[in-house]
Tab-separated table of C-alpha atoms and ligand atoms in Angstrom:
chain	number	residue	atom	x	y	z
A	1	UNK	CA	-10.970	21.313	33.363
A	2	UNK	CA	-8.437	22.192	30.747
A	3	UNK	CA	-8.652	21.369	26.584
A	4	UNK	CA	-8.900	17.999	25.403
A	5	UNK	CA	-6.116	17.286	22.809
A	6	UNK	CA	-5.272	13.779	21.066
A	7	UNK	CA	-2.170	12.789	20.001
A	8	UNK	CA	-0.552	9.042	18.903
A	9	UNK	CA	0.377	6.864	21.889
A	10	UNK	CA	3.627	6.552	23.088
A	11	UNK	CA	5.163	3.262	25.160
A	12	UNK	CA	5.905	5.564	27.783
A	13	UNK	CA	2.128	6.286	27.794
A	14	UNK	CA	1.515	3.073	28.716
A	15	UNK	CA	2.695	2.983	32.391
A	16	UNK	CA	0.315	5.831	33.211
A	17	UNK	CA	-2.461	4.398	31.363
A	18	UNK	CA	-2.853	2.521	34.989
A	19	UNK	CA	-4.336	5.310	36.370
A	20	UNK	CA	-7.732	5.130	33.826
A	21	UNK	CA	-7.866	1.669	34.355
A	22	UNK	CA	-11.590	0.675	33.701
A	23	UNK	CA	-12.807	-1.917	36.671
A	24	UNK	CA	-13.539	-5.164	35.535
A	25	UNK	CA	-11.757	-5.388	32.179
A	26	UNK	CA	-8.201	-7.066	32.166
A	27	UNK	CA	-4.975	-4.721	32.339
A	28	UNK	CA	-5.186	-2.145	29.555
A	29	UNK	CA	-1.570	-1.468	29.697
A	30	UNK	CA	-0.947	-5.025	28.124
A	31	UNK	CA	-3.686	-5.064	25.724
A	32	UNK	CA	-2.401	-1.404	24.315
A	33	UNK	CA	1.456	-3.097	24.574
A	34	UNK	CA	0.199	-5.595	22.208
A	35	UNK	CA	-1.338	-2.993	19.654
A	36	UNK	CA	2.118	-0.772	20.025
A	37	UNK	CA	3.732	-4.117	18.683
A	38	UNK	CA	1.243	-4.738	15.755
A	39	UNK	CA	1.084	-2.131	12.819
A	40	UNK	CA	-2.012	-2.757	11.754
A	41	UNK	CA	-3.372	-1.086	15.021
A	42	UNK	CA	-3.205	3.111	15.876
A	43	UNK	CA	-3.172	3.714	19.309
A	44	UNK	CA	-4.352	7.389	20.614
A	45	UNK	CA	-4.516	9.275	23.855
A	46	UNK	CA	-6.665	11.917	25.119
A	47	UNK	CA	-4.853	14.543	27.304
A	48	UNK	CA	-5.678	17.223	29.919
A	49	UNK	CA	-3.164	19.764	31.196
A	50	UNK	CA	-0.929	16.817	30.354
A	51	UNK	CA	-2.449	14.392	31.939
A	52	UNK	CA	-3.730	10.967	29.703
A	53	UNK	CA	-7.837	11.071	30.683
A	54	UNK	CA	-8.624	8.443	27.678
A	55	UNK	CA	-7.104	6.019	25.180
A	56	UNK	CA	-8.361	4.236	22.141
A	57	UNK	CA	-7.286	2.071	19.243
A	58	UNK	CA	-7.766	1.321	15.976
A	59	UNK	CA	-7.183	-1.832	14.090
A	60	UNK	CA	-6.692	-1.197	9.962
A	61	UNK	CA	-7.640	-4.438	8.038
A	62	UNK	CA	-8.614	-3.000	4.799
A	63	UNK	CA	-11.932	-3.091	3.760
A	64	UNK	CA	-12.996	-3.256	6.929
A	65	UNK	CA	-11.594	-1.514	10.852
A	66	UNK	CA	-12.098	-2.129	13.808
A	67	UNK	CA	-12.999	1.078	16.694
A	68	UNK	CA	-11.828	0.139	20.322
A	69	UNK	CA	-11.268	-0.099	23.134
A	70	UNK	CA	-12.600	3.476	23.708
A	71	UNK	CA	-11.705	3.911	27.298
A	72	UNK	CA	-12.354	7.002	29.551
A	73	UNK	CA	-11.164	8.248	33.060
A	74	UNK	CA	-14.248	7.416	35.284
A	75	UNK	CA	-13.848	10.983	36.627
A	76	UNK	CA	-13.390	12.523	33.476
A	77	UNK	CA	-16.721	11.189	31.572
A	78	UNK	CA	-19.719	12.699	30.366
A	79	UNK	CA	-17.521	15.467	28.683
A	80	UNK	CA	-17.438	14.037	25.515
A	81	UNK	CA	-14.081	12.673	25.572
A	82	UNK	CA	-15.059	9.353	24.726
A	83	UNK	CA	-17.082	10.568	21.227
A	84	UNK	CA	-13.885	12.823	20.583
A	85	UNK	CA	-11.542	9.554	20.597
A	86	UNK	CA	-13.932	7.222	18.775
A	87	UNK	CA	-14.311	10.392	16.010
A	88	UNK	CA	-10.768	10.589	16.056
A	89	UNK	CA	-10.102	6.647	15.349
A	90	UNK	CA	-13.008	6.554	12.962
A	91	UNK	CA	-11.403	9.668	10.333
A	92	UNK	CA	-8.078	7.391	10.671
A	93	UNK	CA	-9.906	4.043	9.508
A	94	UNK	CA	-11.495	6.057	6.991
A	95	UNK	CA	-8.500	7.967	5.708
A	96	UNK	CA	-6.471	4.224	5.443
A	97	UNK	CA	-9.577	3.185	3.077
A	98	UNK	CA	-11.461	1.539	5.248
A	99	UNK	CA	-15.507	1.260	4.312
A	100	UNK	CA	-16.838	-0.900	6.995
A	101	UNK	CA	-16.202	0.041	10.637
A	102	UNK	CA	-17.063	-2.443	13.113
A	103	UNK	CA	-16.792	-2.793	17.139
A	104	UNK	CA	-17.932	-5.268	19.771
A	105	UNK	CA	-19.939	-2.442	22.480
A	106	UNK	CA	-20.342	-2.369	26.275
A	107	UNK	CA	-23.067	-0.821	27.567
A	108	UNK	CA	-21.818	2.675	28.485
A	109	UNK	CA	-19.981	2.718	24.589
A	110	UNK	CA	-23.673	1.525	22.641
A	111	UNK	CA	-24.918	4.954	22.975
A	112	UNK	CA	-21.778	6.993	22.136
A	113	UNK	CA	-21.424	4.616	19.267
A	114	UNK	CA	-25.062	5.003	17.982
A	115	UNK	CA	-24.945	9.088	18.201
A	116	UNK	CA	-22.233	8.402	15.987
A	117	UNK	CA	-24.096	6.436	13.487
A	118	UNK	CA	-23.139	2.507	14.393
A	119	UNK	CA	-25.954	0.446	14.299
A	120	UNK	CA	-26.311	-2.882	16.355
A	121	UNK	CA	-25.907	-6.322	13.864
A	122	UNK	CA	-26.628	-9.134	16.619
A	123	UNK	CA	-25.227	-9.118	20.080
A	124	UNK	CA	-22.013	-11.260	21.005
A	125	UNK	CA	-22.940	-14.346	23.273
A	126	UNK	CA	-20.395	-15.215	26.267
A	127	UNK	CA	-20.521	-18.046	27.797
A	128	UNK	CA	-19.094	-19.933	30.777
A	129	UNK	CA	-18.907	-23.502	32.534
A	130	UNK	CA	-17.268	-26.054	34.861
A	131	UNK	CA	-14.801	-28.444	33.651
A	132	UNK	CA	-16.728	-31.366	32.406
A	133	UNK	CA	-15.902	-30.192	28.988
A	134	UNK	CA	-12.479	-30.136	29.933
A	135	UNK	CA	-12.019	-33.593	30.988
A	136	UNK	CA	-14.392	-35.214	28.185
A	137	UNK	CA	-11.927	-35.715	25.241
A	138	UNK	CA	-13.547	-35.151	21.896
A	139	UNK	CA	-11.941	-37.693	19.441
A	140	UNK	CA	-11.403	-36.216	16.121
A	141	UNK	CA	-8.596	-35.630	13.075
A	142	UNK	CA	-7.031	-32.420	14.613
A	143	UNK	CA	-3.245	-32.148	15.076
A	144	UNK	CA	-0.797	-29.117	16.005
A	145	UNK	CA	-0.795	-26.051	13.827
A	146	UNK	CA	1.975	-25.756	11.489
A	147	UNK	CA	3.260	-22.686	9.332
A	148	UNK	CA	2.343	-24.846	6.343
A	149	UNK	CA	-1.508	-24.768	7.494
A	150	UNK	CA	-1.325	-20.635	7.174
A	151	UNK	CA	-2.716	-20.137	3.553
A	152	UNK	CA	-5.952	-22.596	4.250
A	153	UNK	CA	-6.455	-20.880	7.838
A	154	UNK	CA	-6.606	-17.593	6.037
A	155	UNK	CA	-8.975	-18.840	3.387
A	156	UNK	CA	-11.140	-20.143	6.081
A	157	UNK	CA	-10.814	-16.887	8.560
A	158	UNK	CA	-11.995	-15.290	5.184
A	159	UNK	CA	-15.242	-17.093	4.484
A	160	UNK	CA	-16.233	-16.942	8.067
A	161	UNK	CA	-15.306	-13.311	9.358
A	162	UNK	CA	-15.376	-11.536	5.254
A	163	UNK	CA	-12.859	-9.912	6.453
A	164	UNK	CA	-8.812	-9.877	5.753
A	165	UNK	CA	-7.163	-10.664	9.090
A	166	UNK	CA	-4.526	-12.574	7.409
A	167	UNK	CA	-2.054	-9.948	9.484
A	168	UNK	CA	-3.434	-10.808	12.738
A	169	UNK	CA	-3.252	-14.704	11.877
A	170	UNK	CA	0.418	-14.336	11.372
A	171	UNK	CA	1.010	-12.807	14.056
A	172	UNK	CA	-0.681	-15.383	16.660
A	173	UNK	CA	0.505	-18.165	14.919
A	174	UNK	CA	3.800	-17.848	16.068
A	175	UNK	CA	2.328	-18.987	19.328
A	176	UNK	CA	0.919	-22.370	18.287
A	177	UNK	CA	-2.737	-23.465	17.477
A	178	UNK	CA	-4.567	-26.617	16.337
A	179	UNK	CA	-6.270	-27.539	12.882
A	180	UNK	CA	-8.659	-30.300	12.492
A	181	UNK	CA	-8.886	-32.018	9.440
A	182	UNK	CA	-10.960	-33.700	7.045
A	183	UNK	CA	-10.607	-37.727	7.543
A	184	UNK	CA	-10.861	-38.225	3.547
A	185	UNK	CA	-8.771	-35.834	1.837
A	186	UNK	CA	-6.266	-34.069	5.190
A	187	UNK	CA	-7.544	-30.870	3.842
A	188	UNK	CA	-7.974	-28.114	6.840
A	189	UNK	CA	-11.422	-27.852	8.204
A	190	UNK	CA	-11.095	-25.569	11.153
A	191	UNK	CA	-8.306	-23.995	13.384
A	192	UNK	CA	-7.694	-22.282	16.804
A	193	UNK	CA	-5.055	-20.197	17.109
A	194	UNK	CA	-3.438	-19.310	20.923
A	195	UNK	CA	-3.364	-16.188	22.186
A	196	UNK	CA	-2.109	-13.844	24.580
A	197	UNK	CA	-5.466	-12.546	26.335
A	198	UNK	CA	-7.697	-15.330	27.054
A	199	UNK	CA	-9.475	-18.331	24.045
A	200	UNK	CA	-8.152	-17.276	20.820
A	201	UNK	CA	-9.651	-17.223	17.195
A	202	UNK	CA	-11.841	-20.463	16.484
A	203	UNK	CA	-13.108	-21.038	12.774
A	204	UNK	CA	-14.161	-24.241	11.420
A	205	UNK	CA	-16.502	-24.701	8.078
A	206	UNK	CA	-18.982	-27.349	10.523
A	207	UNK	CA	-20.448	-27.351	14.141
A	208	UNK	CA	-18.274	-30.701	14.160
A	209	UNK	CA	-14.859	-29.648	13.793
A	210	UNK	CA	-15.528	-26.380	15.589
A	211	UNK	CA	-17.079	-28.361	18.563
A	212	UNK	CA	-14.054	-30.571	18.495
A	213	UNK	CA	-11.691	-27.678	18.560
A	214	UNK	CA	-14.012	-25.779	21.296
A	215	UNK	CA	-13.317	-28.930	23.319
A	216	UNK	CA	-9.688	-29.630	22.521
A	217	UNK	CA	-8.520	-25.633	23.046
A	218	UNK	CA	-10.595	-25.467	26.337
A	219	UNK	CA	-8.454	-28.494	27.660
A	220	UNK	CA	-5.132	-27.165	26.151
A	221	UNK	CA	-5.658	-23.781	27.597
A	222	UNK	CA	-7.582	-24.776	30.643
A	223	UNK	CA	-10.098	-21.686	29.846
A	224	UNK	CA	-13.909	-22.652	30.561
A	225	UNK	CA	-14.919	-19.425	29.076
A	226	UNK	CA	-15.783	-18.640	25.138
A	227	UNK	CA	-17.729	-15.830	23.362
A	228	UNK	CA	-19.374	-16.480	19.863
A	229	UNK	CA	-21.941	-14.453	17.870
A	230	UNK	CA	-25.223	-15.428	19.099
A	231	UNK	CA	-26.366	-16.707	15.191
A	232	UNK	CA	-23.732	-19.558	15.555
A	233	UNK	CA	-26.727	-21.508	17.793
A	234	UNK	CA	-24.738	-24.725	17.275
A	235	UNK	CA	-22.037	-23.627	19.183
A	236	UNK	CA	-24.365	-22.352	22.051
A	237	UNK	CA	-26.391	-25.502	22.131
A	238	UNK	CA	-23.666	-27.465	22.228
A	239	UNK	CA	-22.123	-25.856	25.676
A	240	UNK	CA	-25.304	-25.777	27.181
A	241	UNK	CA	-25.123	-29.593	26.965
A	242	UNK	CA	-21.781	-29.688	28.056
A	243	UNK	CA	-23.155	-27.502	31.204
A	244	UNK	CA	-22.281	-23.807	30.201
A	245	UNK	CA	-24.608	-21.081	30.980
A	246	UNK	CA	-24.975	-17.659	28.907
A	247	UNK	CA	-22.800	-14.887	31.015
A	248	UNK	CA	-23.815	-12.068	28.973
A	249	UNK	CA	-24.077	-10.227	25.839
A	250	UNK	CA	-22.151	-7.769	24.078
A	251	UNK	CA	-23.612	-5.835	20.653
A	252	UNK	CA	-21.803	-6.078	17.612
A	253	UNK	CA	-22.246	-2.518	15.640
A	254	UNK	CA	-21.191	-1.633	12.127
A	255	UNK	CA	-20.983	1.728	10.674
A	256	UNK	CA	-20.726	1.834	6.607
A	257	UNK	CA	-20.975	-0.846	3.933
A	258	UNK	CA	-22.361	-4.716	5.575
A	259	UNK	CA	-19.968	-7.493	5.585
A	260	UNK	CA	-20.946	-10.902	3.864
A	261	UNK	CA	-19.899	-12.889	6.757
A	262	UNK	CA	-20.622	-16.292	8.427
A	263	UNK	CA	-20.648	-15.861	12.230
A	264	UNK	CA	-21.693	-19.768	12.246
A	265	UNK	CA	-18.357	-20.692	11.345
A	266	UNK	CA	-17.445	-18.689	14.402
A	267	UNK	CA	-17.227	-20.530	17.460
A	268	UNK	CA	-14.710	-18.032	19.452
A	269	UNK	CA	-14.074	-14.597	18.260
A	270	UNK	CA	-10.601	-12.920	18.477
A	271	UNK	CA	-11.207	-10.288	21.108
A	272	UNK	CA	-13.273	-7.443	21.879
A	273	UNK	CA	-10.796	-4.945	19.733
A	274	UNK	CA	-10.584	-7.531	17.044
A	275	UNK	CA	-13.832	-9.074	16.535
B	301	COA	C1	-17.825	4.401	27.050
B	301	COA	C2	-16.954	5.573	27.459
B	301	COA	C3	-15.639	5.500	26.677
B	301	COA	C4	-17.680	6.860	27.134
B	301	COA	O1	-16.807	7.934	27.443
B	301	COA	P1	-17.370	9.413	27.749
B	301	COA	O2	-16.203	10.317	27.675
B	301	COA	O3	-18.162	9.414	28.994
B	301	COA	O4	-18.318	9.610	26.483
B	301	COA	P2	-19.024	10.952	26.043
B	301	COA	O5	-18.869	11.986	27.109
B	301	COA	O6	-18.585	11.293	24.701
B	301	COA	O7	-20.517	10.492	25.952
B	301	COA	C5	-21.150	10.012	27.110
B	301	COA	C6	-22.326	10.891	27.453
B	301	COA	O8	-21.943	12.236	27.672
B	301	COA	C7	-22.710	13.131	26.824
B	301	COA	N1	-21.851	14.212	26.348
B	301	COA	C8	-21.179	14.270	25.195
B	301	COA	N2	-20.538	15.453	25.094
B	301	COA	C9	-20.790	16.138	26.202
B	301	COA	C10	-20.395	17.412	26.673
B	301	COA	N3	-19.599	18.208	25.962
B	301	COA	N4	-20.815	17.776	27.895
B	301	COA	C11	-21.626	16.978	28.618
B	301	COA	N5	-22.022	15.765	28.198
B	301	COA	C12	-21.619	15.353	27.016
B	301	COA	C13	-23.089	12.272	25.677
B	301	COA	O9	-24.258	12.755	25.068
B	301	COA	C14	-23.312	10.977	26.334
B	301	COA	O10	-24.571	11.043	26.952
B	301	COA	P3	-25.599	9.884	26.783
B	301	COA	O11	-25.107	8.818	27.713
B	301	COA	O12	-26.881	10.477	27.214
B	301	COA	O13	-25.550	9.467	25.360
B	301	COA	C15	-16.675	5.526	28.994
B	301	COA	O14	-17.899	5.411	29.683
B	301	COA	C16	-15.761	4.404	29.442
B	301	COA	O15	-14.539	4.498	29.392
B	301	COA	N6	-16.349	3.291	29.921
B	301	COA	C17	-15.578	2.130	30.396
B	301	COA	C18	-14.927	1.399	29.259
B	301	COA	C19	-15.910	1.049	28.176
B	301	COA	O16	-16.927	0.435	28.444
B	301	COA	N7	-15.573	1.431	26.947
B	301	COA	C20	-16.376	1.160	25.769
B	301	COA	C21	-15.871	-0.072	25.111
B	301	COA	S1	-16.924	-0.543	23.771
């Protein structure tokens, strides 16, 4: 086996990157053609006599980072490829400023991320059902997204995640979204926002008007999956009623200072590079 050396992805790295594939997870090649388009993220491969055996990302928010994916050639594991690209992303969150580092984990990264000083803050909850909840329209005050909604949605996203992802919300709001809003006053009490790998972003500031839009973007998208940090209980309660059962769990793991966040006001997380 020759050197390991890391270098910035390329797009014409990304019609290889077929070939480390990990089984299971949804085509890689798209999700790193969506970070090549957004500058917040820094892409990286891991080489071998010139041949890509790993990729990873970063996602720069500011305070806080994102680490992953962190992906590996199944043959080429266990060589410490996979700690050399999370290092890697980790100096470049920390060199943009970054002082919390956070990442969703699968089971083969938790260890690799713990050697490298992440430690586990809750476990993501995924869950899955039929289509009862599809069909059951939940009345409410919610109407299309429109770019006039953008400064409350960011407040919101703020308060719930206490993070800045105000970059990432622009971006996905080009594709649409909902809001619901408050039957008083028409200020903005939640919001889902589409996008282009699977449920996007939920946030509402109650279990009412996230329920609602849980219901409402589940119909519009025709998804009957959604994954939620497991301290938003309201939100897992209130699929079980509607006949959704717990898939599995993913750990959430920060590395550096703790975010004052509110995963109850979470009721579907971005992704599993985004949080
Ligand atoms: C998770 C993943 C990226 C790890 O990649 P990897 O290259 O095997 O990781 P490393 O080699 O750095 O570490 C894995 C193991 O090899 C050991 N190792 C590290 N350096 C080593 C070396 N030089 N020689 C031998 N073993 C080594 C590590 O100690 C670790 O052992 P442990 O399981 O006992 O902790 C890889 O399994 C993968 O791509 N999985 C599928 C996708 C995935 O789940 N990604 C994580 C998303 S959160």
């Amino acid at each position: 086996m020759g050197k390991t050396s890391i270098r910035l992805m390329r797009s014409n790295d990304l019609e290889p990157l077929g070939a480390i594939q990990p089984e299971g997870w949804k085509d890689i090649r798209a999700m790193f053609a969506y970070y090549l388009t957004y500058p917040a993220c820094t892409s990286i491969v891991a080489e071998q006599d010139g041949r890509i055996v790993g990729s990873a990302n970063g996602t720069y928010w500011g305070a806080t980072g994102w680490v992953g994916p962190i992906i590996v050639d199944q043959r080429a594991r266990g060589q410490g490829i996979g700690t050399l690209l999370t290092e890697a992303v980790m100096e470049q969150l920390h060199k943009q400023g970054c002082s919390t580092l956070l990442l969703i984990a699968t089971e083969l990264g938790q260890p690799v991320y713990e050697k490298l000083g992440f430690a586990v803050q809750g476990r993501y909850c995924f869950m899955k059902g039929g289509s009862e909840l599809l069909q059951t329209v939940r009345e409410g005050p919610v109407r299309p997204l429109s770019p006039s909604d953008l400064p409350a949605i960011e407040r919101l996203d703020r308060e719930a995640s206490g993070e800045d992802r105000s970059s990432l919300l622009r971006k996905l709001q080009a594709s649409g979204g909902l809001v619901v809003t408050d039957g008083n006053d028409g200020a903005v009490r939640g919001y889902f926002l589409r996008s282009p790998w699977g449920l996007g972003p939920i946030v509402a500031d109650s279990p009412e008007a996230g329920f609602t839009l849980l219901q409402r973007a589940m119909a519009m998208e025709g998804h009957k999956s959604a994954a939620f940090h497991e301290d938003n209980t309201a939100a897992a309660e209130y699929l079980l009623q509607a006949g959704f059962t717990i898939n599995t769990y993913a750990s959430r793991m920060v590395l550096g200072e703790s975010v004052a966040w509110k995963p109850q006001n979470i009721f579907a997380r971005i992704s599993g590079s985004f949080g």
